[in-house]
Coordinates of C-alpha atoms in Angstrom, one line a residue:
M1 CA 0.0 0.0 0.0
L2 CA 1.3 3.5 -0.9
G3 CA 0.2 6.6 1.0
T4 CA -1.1 10.0 -0.1
K5 CA 0.0 13.3 1.3
K6 CA -1.6 16.6 1.6
V7 CA 0.9 19.4 0.8
K8 CA 0.9 23.2 0.8
V9 CA 2.5 25.0 -2.1
L10 CA 5.5 27.2 -1.0
Y11 CA 6.3 28.9 -4.3
D12 CA 4.5 29.7 -7.5
F13 CA 5.4 27.3 -10.3
D14 CA 4.3 27.7 -14.0
G15 CA 4.3 24.1 -15.3
E16 CA 4.4 23.1 -18.9
A17 CA 1.2 21.2 -19.8
D18 CA 2.9 19.6 -22.7
N19 CA 5.5 18.1 -20.3
G20 CA 2.8 16.8 -18.0
E21 CA 3.6 19.5 -15.4
L22 CA 1.1 21.3 -13.2
S23 CA 0.9 25.0 -12.6
I24 CA 0.6 25.7 -8.9
R25 CA 0.3 28.8 -6.7
E26 CA 1.6 29.7 -3.3
N27 CA -0.6 28.4 -0.4
Q28 CA -2.6 26.1 -2.7
V29 CA -3.3 22.7 -1.1
L30 CA -2.7 19.6 -3.2
T31 CA -2.9 15.8 -2.9
I32 CA 0.2 13.9 -3.7
I33 CA -0.8 10.7 -5.6
R34 CA 2.6 9.4 -6.6
Q35 CA 6.1 10.0 -5.3
D36 CA 8.2 7.6 -7.4
V37 CA 8.0 9.6 -10.6
G38 CA 11.7 10.6 -10.4
D39 CA 14.1 12.3 -8.1
G40 CA 12.7 15.7 -7.1
W41 CA 9.3 15.4 -8.8
W42 CA 5.9 14.2 -7.5
E43 CA 2.6 13.7 -9.2
A44 CA -0.1 15.8 -7.6
E45 CA -3.8 16.4 -7.9
T46 CA -5.6 19.7 -7.3
S47 CA -9.0 20.1 -5.6
N48 CA -10.7 20.3 -9.1
K49 CA -9.0 16.9 -10.1
Q50 CA -6.3 18.3 -12.3
K51 CA -3.2 16.1 -12.2
G52 CA 0.4 16.8 -13.1
L53 CA 4.0 16.8 -12.0
I54 CA 5.3 19.3 -9.5
P55 CA 8.8 20.0 -8.0
E56 CA 9.1 18.3 -4.6
A57 CA 11.1 21.3 -3.2
Y58 CA 8.2 23.7 -3.9
V59 CA 5.8 22.1 -1.4
E60 CA 5.7 21.0 2.2
V61 CA 3.7 18.1 3.7
I62 CA 0.8 19.1 6.0
E63 CA -0.9 15.7 6.5
D64 CA -0.7 12.0 5.5
D65 CA -3.6 9.8 4.5
P66 CA -3.7 6.1 3.6
W67 CA -4.6 5.0 0.1
D68 CA -8.1 3.8 -0.3
S69 CA -7.9 0.1 -0.5
V70 CA -9.7 -0.1 -3.8
G71 CA -6.4 0.0 -5.8
D72 CA -3.1 1.5 -6.6
P73 CA -2.5 5.1 -7.5
P74 CA -2.8 6.0 -11.2
P75 CA 0.3 5.8 -13.3
P76 CA 2.3 8.9 -14.1
P77 CA 1.7 10.7 -17.4
P78 CA 3.8 9.7 -20.3
P79 CA 7.1 11.6 -20.6
P80 CA 7.1 14.6 -23.0
P81 CA 9.0 14.7 -26.2
Q82 CA 12.6 15.4 -25.4
D83 CA 12.9 18.3 -27.8
S84 CA 9.9 20.2 -26.4
L85 CA 11.0 20.6 -22.8
V86 CA 10.6 24.3 -21.7
V87 CA 10.8 26.0 -18.4
S88 CA 10.4 29.6 -17.2
S89 CA 13.3 31.9 -17.2
S90 CA 13.8 31.4 -13.5
G91 CA 14.9 27.9 -14.5
L92 CA 18.6 27.2 -15.0
S93 CA 18.8 25.7 -18.5
H94 CA 20.6 27.2 -21.5
Q95 CA 19.1 28.2 -24.8
D96 CA 21.6 28.2 -27.6
S97 CA 20.2 31.4 -29.0
V98 CA 17.4 33.8 -28.2
G99 CA 16.3 36.2 -30.9
N100 CA 18.3 36.1 -34.1
D101 CA 21.3 37.6 -35.7
E102 CA 19.6 40.7 -36.9
D103 CA 20.5 44.2 -35.9
W104 CA 19.0 45.2 -32.6
D105 CA 16.5 47.7 -34.1
D106 CA 15.0 45.1 -36.5
D107 CA 11.2 44.5 -36.1
D108 CA 11.5 41.3 -34.1
W109 CA 13.3 43.2 -31.4
D110 CA 10.7 46.0 -31.1
E111 CA 7.8 46.3 -28.8
H112 CA 4.6 46.0 -30.9
S113 CA 3.8 49.7 -31.3
T114 CA 1.1 51.8 -32.9
P115 CA 1.6 55.2 -34.5
D116 CA 2.7 57.9 -32.0
Q117 CA -0.1 59.2 -29.8
G118 CA 1.9 61.9 -28.1
V119 CA 3.8 62.0 -24.9
N120 CA 0.7 62.1 -22.8
G121 CA -1.3 59.9 -25.2
S122 CA -3.5 57.1 -23.8
G123 CA -4.8 53.8 -25.1
N124 CA -3.3 50.4 -25.5
Y125 CA 0.0 50.5 -27.3
G126 CA 0.0 46.8 -28.0
L127 CA 2.6 45.9 -25.4
S128 CA 2.6 42.6 -23.6
A129 CA 4.7 41.2 -20.8
P130 CA 8.1 40.0 -21.9
N131 CA 8.3 36.3 -22.9
R132 CA 10.7 34.7 -20.5
Q133 CA 10.5 31.2 -21.7
Y134 CA 13.3 29.3 -23.3
K135 CA 13.2 26.2 -25.5
R136 CA 15.7 23.7 -24.1
N137 CA 18.3 21.5 -25.7
S138 CA 17.7 17.8 -26.1
E139 CA 18.2 15.7 -23.0
A140 CA 20.1 13.1 -25.0
S141 CA 23.4 14.5 -23.8
L142 CA 22.4 14.0 -20.2
K143 CA 22.3 10.2 -20.2
S144 CA 24.8 8.4 -17.9
T145 CA 27.7 6.5 -19.3
G146 CA 30.5 4.4 -17.9
T147 CA 30.2 2.4 -14.8
V148 CA 27.2 4.5 -13.5
K149 CA 23.9 3.0 -14.7
K150 CA 21.5 5.0 -12.6
N151 CA 20.1 8.5 -13.5
F152 CA 20.1 10.5 -10.3
A153 CA 17.7 13.2 -11.6
S154 CA 14.3 12.9 -13.2
R155 CA 14.2 14.0 -16.8
F156 CA 11.5 16.4 -15.8
S157 CA 13.6 18.2 -13.1
I158 CA 15.1 21.7 -13.4
F159 CA 18.3 20.1 -12.1
A160 CA 18.5 17.7 -15.1
K161 CA 17.3 20.3 -17.6
S162 CA 20.0 22.7 -16.7
G163 CA 22.7 20.0 -17.1
G164 CA 23.2 19.5 -13.4
E165 CA 23.4 15.7 -13.6
A166 CA 25.6 15.8 -16.6
Y167 CA 28.0 18.2 -14.9
L168 CA 28.2 16.1 -11.7
M169 CA 28.5 12.8 -13.4
G170 CA 30.8 14.1 -16.2
T171 CA 28.6 12.7 -18.9
S172 CA 27.9 15.9 -20.9
T173 CA 28.9 15.4 -24.5
K174 CA 29.2 19.2 -24.8
K175 CA 31.9 20.3 -22.5
G176 CA 32.0 24.0 -23.6
V177 CA 34.9 26.2 -24.5
S178 CA 37.3 27.4 -21.9
P179 CA 35.8 30.3 -20.0
S180 CA 37.0 33.8 -20.8
V181 CA 36.7 34.8 -17.1
E182 CA 37.5 32.5 -14.2
V183 CA 35.5 33.1 -11.1
R184 CA 37.2 32.4 -7.8
I185 CA 35.7 31.7 -4.5
V186 CA 37.7 32.5 -1.4
E187 CA 37.2 32.2 2.3
N188 CA 36.9 35.0 4.8
S189 CA 35.6 35.4 8.3
D190 CA 32.0 35.0 7.0
G191 CA 32.7 31.8 5.1
P192 CA 33.1 31.3 1.3
V193 CA 32.6 34.4 -0.8
W194 CA 32.9 35.4 -4.4
E195 CA 36.4 36.9 -4.9
D196 CA 36.1 40.6 -5.6
P197 CA 38.1 41.2 -8.9
G198 CA 38.2 44.9 -8.3
M199 CA 37.0 46.8 -11.4
P200 CA 34.4 48.8 -9.4
V201 CA 31.8 50.4 -11.6
S202 CA 28.7 52.4 -11.1
V203 CA 26.1 53.3 -13.7
E204 CA 24.0 56.4 -14.2
I205 CA 20.8 56.2 -16.1
K206 CA 19.3 59.5 -17.1
N207 CA 17.8 61.7 -19.9
P208 CA 15.0 59.4 -21.1
K209 CA 14.0 60.5 -24.6
K210 CA 11.1 59.5 -26.8
E211 CA 12.4 58.3 -30.1
S212 CA 10.8 56.7 -33.2
K213 CA 11.6 54.7 -36.2
M214 CA 10.0 53.6 -39.5
K215 CA 9.0 57.2 -40.1
G216 CA 7.3 57.6 -36.8
I217 CA 5.3 54.4 -37.0
K218 CA 7.1 52.9 -34.0
S219 CA 8.0 54.9 -30.9
F220 CA 10.0 54.0 -27.8
I221 CA 11.8 55.5 -24.8
A222 CA 15.6 55.5 -24.9
Y223 CA 17.6 55.9 -21.7
Q224 CA 21.1 57.3 -21.6
I225 CA 23.5 55.1 -19.7
T226 CA 27.0 56.2 -18.5
P227 CA 29.3 53.7 -16.7
S228 CA 31.8 55.3 -14.3
D229 CA 34.8 53.4 -15.6
T230 CA 34.6 54.5 -19.3
G231 CA 32.4 57.7 -19.1
I232 CA 31.1 56.8 -22.5
Q233 CA 27.4 57.2 -22.9
V234 CA 25.3 54.5 -24.6
S235 CA 21.6 54.5 -25.4
R236 CA 19.5 51.6 -24.4
R237 CA 15.8 50.8 -24.5
Y238 CA 13.7 48.6 -22.2
K239 CA 14.0 45.7 -24.6
H240 CA 17.8 45.8 -24.4
F241 CA 17.6 45.6 -20.6
D242 CA 15.2 42.7 -21.1
W243 CA 17.7 41.0 -23.4
L244 CA 20.5 41.5 -20.8
Y245 CA 18.3 40.0 -18.1
E246 CA 17.7 36.9 -20.2
R247 CA 21.4 36.4 -20.9
L248 CA 22.4 36.8 -17.2
A249 CA 19.6 34.6 -15.9
D250 CA 20.4 32.0 -18.5
K251 CA 24.2 32.0 -17.8
F252 CA 24.7 32.4 -14.1
T253 CA 23.2 29.4 -12.2
F254 CA 24.0 30.6 -8.7
V255 CA 23.7 34.3 -8.9
C256 CA 20.5 36.3 -8.0
I257 CA 19.3 38.0 -11.1
P258 CA 16.3 40.0 -9.9
P259 CA 13.4 40.4 -12.3
L260 CA 13.0 43.7 -14.3
P261 CA 10.0 45.9 -13.8
D262 CA 7.1 44.7 -16.1
K263 CA 6.3 46.3 -19.4
Q264 CA 3.6 49.0 -19.3
V265 CA 0.5 48.5 -21.4
T266 CA -1.0 52.0 -21.3
G267 CA 0.4 55.4 -20.4
R268 CA 3.9 54.4 -21.1
Y269 CA 4.9 57.9 -22.4
E270 CA 3.5 59.8 -19.4
E271 CA 6.2 61.6 -17.6
S272 CA 5.5 60.1 -14.2
F273 CA 5.7 56.6 -15.6
I274 CA 9.0 57.3 -17.5
E275 CA 10.6 58.7 -14.3
K276 CA 9.4 55.7 -12.3
R277 CA 10.7 53.2 -14.9
M278 CA 14.0 54.9 -15.0
E279 CA 14.2 54.7 -11.2
Q280 CA 13.5 51.0 -11.3
L281 CA 16.0 50.3 -14.0
Q282 CA 18.6 52.3 -12.0
R283 CA 18.0 50.2 -8.9
W284 CA 18.3 47.0 -11.0
M285 CA 21.5 48.2 -12.6
N286 CA 23.0 49.1 -9.2
R287 CA 22.3 45.6 -8.0
M288 CA 24.1 44.1 -11.0
C289 CA 27.1 46.5 -10.6
S290 CA 27.5 45.5 -7.0
H291 CA 27.9 41.8 -7.8
P292 CA 31.5 40.7 -8.3
V293 CA 30.6 38.0 -10.8
I294 CA 28.2 40.0 -12.9
R295 CA 30.2 43.1 -13.3
Q296 CA 33.1 41.2 -14.8
A297 CA 30.9 39.2 -17.2
D298 CA 31.6 39.8 -21.0
V299 CA 27.9 40.2 -21.8
F300 CA 27.4 42.8 -19.0
R301 CA 30.5 44.8 -20.2
H302 CA 29.2 44.6 -23.8
F303 CA 25.9 46.0 -22.8
L304 CA 27.5 48.9 -20.9
S305 CA 30.2 49.9 -23.4
C306 CA 29.3 48.9 -27.0
T307 CA 28.4 51.9 -29.2
D308 CA 29.2 50.4 -32.6
D309 CA 26.3 48.6 -34.4
K310 CA 28.6 46.0 -36.0
R311 CA 30.4 45.2 -32.8
W312 CA 27.1 45.0 -31.0
K313 CA 25.7 42.5 -33.4
Q314 CA 28.8 40.3 -33.0
G315 CA 28.7 40.5 -29.2
K316 CA 25.0 39.8 -29.2
R317 CA 25.4 36.7 -31.3
K318 CA 28.4 35.5 -29.1
A319 CA 26.4 36.0 -25.9
E320 CA 23.4 34.1 -27.3
K321 CA 25.6 31.2 -28.3
D322 CA 27.6 31.1 -25.1
E323 CA 28.1 27.5 -24.1
Q324 CA 29.2 28.4 -20.5
C325 CA 25.6 28.7 -19.3
G326 CA 23.5 26.9 -16.6
A327 CA 25.4 24.1 -15.0
A328 CA 28.2 24.5 -17.6
F329 CA 29.1 27.8 -15.9
L330 CA 30.3 25.8 -12.9
Q331 CA 33.3 24.8 -15.0
A332 CA 34.5 28.4 -14.7
I333 CA 34.4 28.5 -10.9
L334 CA 37.6 27.9 -8.9
P335 CA 36.6 27.1 -5.3
P336 CA 38.9 26.5 -2.3
E337 CA 40.6 23.1 -2.2
K338 CA 39.2 22.2 1.2
P339 CA 36.6 19.4 0.8
L340 CA 33.2 20.0 2.3
E341 CA 31.4 17.8 4.8
I342 CA 28.1 16.7 3.2
T343 CA 26.2 16.7 6.6
V344 CA 27.4 20.3 7.3
V345 CA 26.4 21.4 3.8
E346 CA 23.0 19.8 4.1
K347 CA 22.3 21.5 7.5
Q348 CA 23.3 24.9 6.1
H349 CA 21.2 24.3 3.1
D350 CA 18.1 23.5 5.2
N351 CA 18.8 26.6 7.4
F352 CA 18.9 28.9 4.5
H353 CA 15.8 27.3 3.0
K354 CA 13.9 28.1 6.2
F355 CA 15.3 31.7 6.2
Q356 CA 14.4 32.3 2.6
K357 CA 10.8 31.1 3.1
S358 CA 10.4 33.2 6.2
M359 CA 11.9 36.3 4.7
E360 CA 9.8 35.9 1.5
T361 CA 6.6 35.7 3.6
S362 CA 7.5 38.6 6.0
T363 CA 8.7 40.8 3.1
A364 CA 5.4 40.3 1.2
N365 CA 3.5 41.1 4.4
A366 CA 5.5 44.2 5.0
V367 CA 4.9 45.4 1.4
Q368 CA 1.2 45.1 2.0
I369 CA 1.4 46.9 5.3
Y370 CA 3.3 49.9 4.1
H371 CA 1.2 50.0 0.9
D372 CA -1.9 50.3 3.0
F373 CA -0.3 52.7 5.4
S374 CA 0.7 55.0 2.5
K375 CA -2.9 54.9 1.2
K376 CA -4.1 56.1 4.6
H377 CA -1.7 59.0 4.4
L378 CA -3.2 60.0 1.1
G379 CA -6.8 59.5 2.2
P380 CA -8.1 59.0 5.8
F381 CA -5.1 60.8 7.6
K382 CA -5.4 63.8 5.4
R383 CA -9.1 64.0 5.7
E384 CA -9.1 63.6 9.5
Y385 CA -6.6 66.3 10.1
Q386 CA -8.4 68.7 7.7
K387 CA -11.7 67.9 9.6
V388 CA -10.0 69.0 12.8
G389 CA -8.8 72.1 11.1
Q390 CA -12.3 72.8 9.8
G391 CA -13.5 72.5 13.4
F392 CA -11.1 75.2 14.6
T393 CA -11.8 77.4 11.6
G394 CA -15.6 77.1 12.3
L395 CA -15.0 78.3 15.8
A396 CA -12.9 81.2 14.6
Q397 CA -15.6 82.2 12.2
S398 CA -18.1 82.2 15.1
F399 CA -15.7 84.3 17.2
E400 CA -15.7 87.0 14.4
L401 CA -19.4 87.7 15.3
D402 CA -18.3 89.0 18.8
T403 CA -20.4 92.2 18.9
R404 CA -20.6 92.7 22.7
P405 CA -22.7 95.8 23.8
R406 CA -20.9 99.1 24.1
L407 CA -21.8 102.7 24.9
L408 CA -20.6 103.7 21.5
D409 CA -22.0 102.4 18.2
D410 CA -19.1 100.0 17.4
D411 CA -19.7 96.4 16.2
R412 CA -16.1 95.5 16.0
P413 CA -14.8 92.8 18.4
P414 CA -12.4 94.0 21.0
P415 CA -8.6 93.6 20.2
V416 CA -8.2 90.7 22.7
S417 CA -11.1 88.8 21.0
M418 CA -9.7 89.5 17.5
K419 CA -6.3 88.0 18.6
L420 CA -8.1 84.9 19.8
T421 CA -10.0 84.7 16.6
D422 CA -6.7 85.0 14.6
A423 CA -5.0 82.4 16.7
M424 CA -8.0 80.0 16.2
M425 CA -8.0 80.7 12.5
H426 CA -4.2 80.0 12.4
T427 CA -4.7 76.7 14.3
G428 CA -7.3 75.6 11.7
K429 CA -5.0 76.5 8.9
T430 CA -2.2 74.6 10.6
Y431 CA -4.2 71.4 10.8
D432 CA -5.2 71.8 7.2
E433 CA -1.4 72.1 6.3
I434 CA -0.6 69.0 8.4
G435 CA -3.2 67.1 6.4
N436 CA -1.5 68.1 3.2
L437 CA 1.9 67.1 4.7
F438 CA 0.4 63.6 5.4
S439 CA -0.7 63.3 1.8
E440 CA 2.7 64.3 0.5
Q441 CA 4.8 62.3 3.0
P442 CA 4.7 58.8 1.4
K443 CA 6.8 59.9 -1.6
Y444 CA 9.6 60.7 0.9
D445 CA 9.5 57.5 3.0
G446 CA 6.6 55.1 2.4
H447 CA 7.0 54.7 -1.3
P448 CA 10.8 54.3 -1.3
L449 CA 10.5 51.7 1.5
E450 CA 7.8 49.8 -0.4
D451 CA 9.8 49.9 -3.7
F452 CA 12.8 48.6 -1.7
L453 CA 10.9 45.8 -0.2
R454 CA 9.4 44.9 -3.6
E455 CA 13.0 44.7 -5.0
Y456 CA 13.9 42.2 -2.2
S457 CA 10.7 40.2 -2.9
G458 CA 12.0 39.9 -6.5
L459 CA 15.5 38.8 -5.3
L460 CA 14.0 36.2 -3.0
T461 CA 12.1 34.6 -5.9
T462 CA 15.4 33.8 -7.6
F463 CA 16.4 31.4 -4.8
P464 CA 13.9 28.4 -5.0
D465 CA 15.5 27.1 -8.3
M466 CA 19.0 27.4 -6.7
I467 CA 17.8 25.6 -3.6
N468 CA 16.2 22.9 -5.7
F469 CA 19.4 22.5 -7.8
H470 CA 21.6 22.3 -4.7
K471 CA 19.2 19.9 -3.0
H472 CA 19.5 17.5 -6.0
T473 CA 23.3 17.9 -5.9
I474 CA 23.3 16.8 -2.2
S475 CA 21.0 13.9 -3.1
T476 CA 23.3 12.8 -6.0
V477 CA 26.4 12.8 -3.8
K478 CA 24.5 10.6 -1.2
D479 CA 23.4 8.2 -3.9
C480 CA 27.0 8.0 -5.2
Q481 CA 28.3 7.3 -1.8
K482 CA 25.8 4.5 -1.3
Q483 CA 26.7 3.0 -4.7
R484 CA 30.3 3.1 -3.7
E485 CA 29.5 1.3 -0.5
D486 CA 27.6 -1.3 -2.5
Q487 CA 30.6 -1.5 -4.8
K488 CA 28.6 -0.4 -7.8
M489 CA 30.8 2.7 -8.3
D490 CA 34.6 2.9 -7.8
F491 CA 36.1 5.2 -5.3
E492 CA 37.8 7.5 -7.9
E493 CA 34.5 8.1 -9.7
A494 CA 32.5 8.8 -6.5
D495 CA 35.3 11.2 -5.4
T496 CA 35.2 13.1 -8.7
V497 CA 31.4 13.5 -8.3
K498 CA 32.0 14.8 -4.7
R499 CA 34.6 17.3 -5.9
R500 CA 32.2 18.7 -8.6
A501 CA 29.4 18.8 -6.0
D502 CA 31.7 20.9 -3.7
V503 CA 31.9 23.4 -6.5
V504 CA 28.1 23.6 -6.5
S505 CA 28.0 23.9 -2.7
Y506 CA 30.7 26.6 -2.6
A507 CA 28.9 28.6 -5.3
M508 CA 25.6 28.3 -3.3
M509 CA 27.4 29.4 -0.1
S510 CA 29.1 32.3 -1.8
E511 CA 25.8 33.6 -3.2
I512 CA 24.1 33.2 0.1
N513 CA 26.9 35.1 1.9
H514 CA 26.8 37.8 -0.8
F515 CA 23.0 38.1 -0.3
H516 CA 23.3 38.5 3.4
T517 CA 26.1 41.0 3.2
E518 CA 24.1 43.1 0.8
R519 CA 20.9 42.7 2.9
V520 CA 22.6 44.1 6.0
Q521 CA 24.0 47.1 4.2
D522 CA 20.8 47.7 2.2
F523 CA 18.4 47.5 5.1
K524 CA 20.7 49.7 7.3
A525 CA 20.7 52.4 4.6
M526 CA 17.0 52.1 3.9
M527 CA 15.9 52.2 7.5
Q528 CA 18.2 55.1 8.2
A529 CA 16.7 57.0 5.3
Y530 CA 13.1 56.0 6.2
L531 CA 13.5 57.0 9.9
G532 CA 15.3 60.2 8.9
A533 CA 12.4 61.2 6.7
Q534 CA 9.9 60.3 9.4
I535 CA 11.8 62.4 11.9
T536 CA 11.9 65.3 9.6
F537 CA 8.2 64.9 8.9
Y538 CA 7.2 64.9 12.6
Q539 CA 9.6 67.7 13.4
T540 CA 7.9 69.8 10.7
I541 CA 4.5 69.0 12.3
T542 CA 5.9 69.9 15.8
E543 CA 7.2 73.2 14.5
K544 CA 3.9 74.1 13.0
L545 CA 2.0 73.2 16.2
Q546 CA 4.6 75.2 18.2
Q547 CA 4.0 78.2 16.0
A548 CA 0.2 77.8 16.4
K549 CA 0.6 77.6 20.2
E550 CA 2.7 80.8 20.2
K551 CA -0.2 82.7 18.7
Y552 CA -2.1 82.3 21.9
D553 CA 0.8 83.9 23.9
E554 CA 0.0 87.2 22.1
I555 CA -3.5 87.3 23.6

C-alpha cells in the first residue's frame, strides 16, 4: 500500500502542460498521488481533479492519508517529447540562441507599437509582458555512461534540464569552451565568498528620450547610460535591458538576477511613468554592478560599453551562443581546495531554505502593510486632520461675530477677542497644512520603502531554483556514496562527483553570503533613510504646532 500526502505550495510554479507539469500557486493545497516519478518530482492532484508533475522542493507536507484500498494510484503521465521541454526563465537551462542575428533595431526586437499618440497619449500600445520562456536543448546529452547506470535526476527536473546531472557525473557530450573569465571563491571570516576582482563600476541612467523609427510608426523611450569606468554614454531601450536580463539569468546558475519591472501596457509615455521606470532600472542596474561575478561578465560589459552597431551585433550573437551557461558555468568556478562535509552542507542548506521562506513571507507582508499605510496618508489621515482644522476654523468664524454691547456704536470685536480669533484661524490652517503634509509624505518615506521591499521580494524569488538545484546535488552525492559502499561505483569516480558537488555547494554558499552582506547594508541604509524622513516629517509638524501655540501667547 502506498500513501497519499496533503501538501501546501510554498512557491508559484508555472508548469508546462505539454510536459505533464502542473501550474501551482503559493498556499494552494494539493494531494500527492505518486512520489516515485523521479528524483525531485511528485505527481499531484488539485481540488478540481487536475493532475500533473510538481517539484518536490516547492511544497511542504501538511498531512498524510492512507490510500483507499480499492487499488493503486494512477500511473504517471507519459514523458514529454525530449525536444519540447521548456521551463520559465527562473529555471537554470541554457538556450543556444534567443532572438536572431539581426540588428537590434529590427522588427522582431521591437515592442509592438502603434503610431505615435503623443507624450501624454493614452490607449493600449499593444505591449505585452516579456516572454521569459526558453526552449531547451535535447536531453540526450544527459544520459549516464561508464560504470554508473543510474540516472540520479528525473528527466523532468530543473536540475536535469540545466545540465546539473551531466555536470556532476561528467557525462555531458558538450563540455563547452574554456571560460574567458575565471570566477574564484575565497574564504573570509563570514565563510566562502565570491572573490572581488576589483573593477568597481557604477552606472548612471538619465535623460529618457522618446524616439521613433520607421518614419514615426514605432515609438520608444531610450535611456542614456553612462558607466563610471569609461564615461562613454550609450543609449538603451527597455527591450535591451530585457535581453540582458535573459542572458544573465540563463548564464549564471548561482547568482541572484532579480526580475526587471514589467512592461507597461498603457500610459507608457507619461512623464510620471517614465521617471518611475528609470528609477526602477537604475535600482536593478545598481544591483548588477554590486555583484563581483556580474560586473566582470563579458555580456554585461558589452551592454554597458558597445556603441558600434557592427560590434554590438557580433557581441550579441556571441552571448546568445555562449556554451558556458547553466550548470556549464560551474566549470569556470575555482573554489577553495578544502573538501566540504556533506552533513554540514545539508544542514546549512536547510537553514537557508527556512530563512528564505520566512523572509519571503515577511517581506510580502511588510509590502502590503506599508502600501496600506501610504494609502491612509493619502486619504483618511489627510481628511481627518483637515476635519480637525475645519472645526477650529468654524469656531474662529463664530468668534468673528463678537459684537458685545458698548456705549458707542461700534460692532467690532475688541482687540483681545480679535487676537483669539486670529489664533484659532491660524490653528485651523495649521491642521489643514498638516493634512497636506500627510498626503505628501509617502513619496519621501513610504513609497521608497515599499519599492525597496518589492525589490527584495524579487530577489527572494530567484532562490527556489537554486535551492532545488543544490538539493539535487546533495542527493546525487549521497546516492553515489551509497553506490560506492555497495561496490557499484569505484572510489575515484565517486570522489570526482563529490569534488564537482563541492563546486556547486561553494557557489551556493558564496551567493548566500553575498546576499546576506548586501541585505545588512541595504536594510541599514534604507531604515536610516526611512526613519530620517519620518523624523523630519514629525519635526515639521511639531514646528507648525509650536507656531500655532505661540499665537495664543500674544493674547
